[in-house]
Amino acid sequence: MDPKTAALEKEHEEVTKVKNINTIEFGKYEIDTWYFSPYPEEYSNVDKLYICEFCLKYMKSPKTYQRHKVFFLFLFSFSFFLFFFSYLMKN
Ligand SMILES: [Zn+2]
């Protein structure tokens, strides 16, 4: 490896060696991370990151995550209900 590549390698290693987020919660799964993940600064120093399994939105607090899930479920059931209702009205 030539010195320039080696230097770049080293720099890359320096930037990415700190595993910033330890675990993620994705739906019902809790997953340990392996590497550095380039999330926005605001999210880069949390121990656990919550990721919505439906829309992949990431959140740093379990409260927000819970609220987001409830909202999504509500939206989903509501659109289903509308669909069903319009079907009944047509026939
Ligand atoms: Zn979502």
CSV table of C-alpha atoms and ligand atoms in Angstrom, one decimal:
chain,number,residue,atom,x,y,z
A,1,MET,CA,0.0,0.0,0.0
A,2,ASP,CA,1.4,3.4,-0.9
A,3,PRO,CA,1.8,6.1,1.8
A,4,LYS,CA,-1.1,8.2,0.5
A,5,THR,CA,-3.6,5.3,0.5
A,6,ALA,CA,-2.3,4.3,3.9
A,7,ALA,CA,-2.9,7.8,5.3
A,8,LEU,CA,-6.4,7.8,3.9
A,9,GLU,CA,-7.1,4.4,5.3
A,10,LYS,CA,-5.9,5.6,8.7
A,11,GLU,CA,-8.0,8.7,8.6
A,12,HIS,CA,-11.1,6.6,7.7
A,13,GLU,CA,-10.3,4.3,10.5
A,14,GLU,CA,-10.0,7.2,13.0
A,15,VAL,CA,-13.4,8.6,12.0
A,16,THR,CA,-15.2,5.3,12.0
A,17,LYS,CA,-13.6,3.4,14.8
A,18,VAL,CA,-15.9,4.8,17.5
A,19,LYS,CA,-19.1,2.8,17.5
A,20,ASN,CA,-21.5,5.6,18.3
A,21,ILE,CA,-24.8,3.7,18.6
A,22,ASN,CA,-24.7,0.4,20.5
A,23,THR,CA,-28.1,-1.0,19.8
A,24,ILE,CA,-31.1,-0.3,17.6
A,25,GLU,CA,-34.7,-1.3,18.1
A,26,PHE,CA,-36.4,-2.2,14.9
A,27,GLY,CA,-40.0,-3.3,15.3
A,28,LYS,CA,-39.9,-6.1,17.9
A,29,TYR,CA,-36.2,-6.8,17.4
A,30,GLU,CA,-33.3,-5.4,19.3
A,31,ILE,CA,-30.1,-5.5,17.3
A,32,ASP,CA,-26.5,-4.9,18.3
A,33,THR,CA,-24.6,-2.7,15.9
A,34,TRP,CA,-21.2,-3.7,14.5
A,35,TYR,CA,-19.9,-0.5,13.1
A,36,PHE,CA,-20.0,3.3,13.2
A,37,SER,CA,-23.2,4.6,11.6
A,38,PRO,CA,-23.3,8.0,10.1
A,39,TYR,CA,-26.5,9.4,11.6
A,40,PRO,CA,-27.0,13.1,12.1
A,41,GLU,CA,-25.2,14.6,15.0
A,42,GLU,CA,-28.3,14.8,17.1
A,43,TYR,CA,-28.7,11.1,17.0
A,44,SER,CA,-25.1,10.0,17.0
A,45,ASN,CA,-24.5,9.9,20.7
A,46,VAL,CA,-27.4,7.9,21.9
A,47,ASP,CA,-26.9,4.4,23.2
A,48,LYS,CA,-30.0,3.0,21.5
A,49,LEU,CA,-31.8,4.2,18.4
A,50,TYR,CA,-35.4,3.3,17.7
A,51,ILE,CA,-36.3,2.7,14.1
A,52,CYS,CA,-39.8,2.4,12.8
A,53,GLU,CA,-40.3,-0.8,10.9
A,54,PHE,CA,-42.9,0.7,8.6
A,55,CYS,CA,-41.4,4.0,7.5
A,56,LEU,CA,-37.8,3.7,8.7
A,57,LYS,CA,-38.0,6.9,10.7
A,58,TYR,CA,-35.4,6.9,13.5
A,59,MET,CA,-36.0,8.3,17.0
A,60,LYS,CA,-33.9,8.5,20.0
A,61,SER,CA,-36.5,8.3,22.7
A,62,PRO,CA,-38.7,5.3,23.4
A,63,LYS,CA,-41.6,7.7,24.2
A,64,THR,CA,-41.5,9.2,20.7
A,65,TYR,CA,-41.2,5.8,19.2
A,66,GLN,CA,-44.2,4.5,21.1
A,67,ARG,CA,-46.3,7.6,20.1
A,68,HIS,CA,-45.1,7.2,16.5
A,69,LYS,CA,-46.2,3.5,16.4
A,70,VAL,CA,-49.6,4.3,17.8
A,71,PHE,CA,-50.1,7.1,15.3
A,72,PHE,CA,-49.1,4.8,12.5
A,73,LEU,CA,-51.5,2.1,13.6
A,74,PHE,CA,-54.3,4.6,13.9
A,75,LEU,CA,-53.6,5.9,10.4
A,76,PHE,CA,-53.5,2.4,9.0
A,77,SER,CA,-56.7,1.3,10.6
A,78,PHE,CA,-58.4,4.5,9.7
A,79,SER,CA,-57.6,4.2,6.0
A,80,PHE,CA,-58.6,0.6,6.1
A,81,PHE,CA,-61.9,1.6,7.7
A,82,LEU,CA,-62.5,4.3,5.0
A,83,PHE,CA,-61.7,1.8,2.3
A,84,PHE,CA,-64.1,-0.7,3.7
A,85,PHE,CA,-66.8,1.9,4.3
A,86,SER,CA,-66.6,3.2,0.7
A,87,TYR,CA,-66.9,-0.4,-0.5
A,88,LEU,CA,-70.1,-0.9,1.5
A,89,MET,CA,-71.5,2.4,0.2
A,90,LYS,CA,-71.0,1.5,-3.4
A,91,ASN,CA,-72.8,-1.8,-3.1
B,1,ZN,ZN,-43.1,4.9,11.0
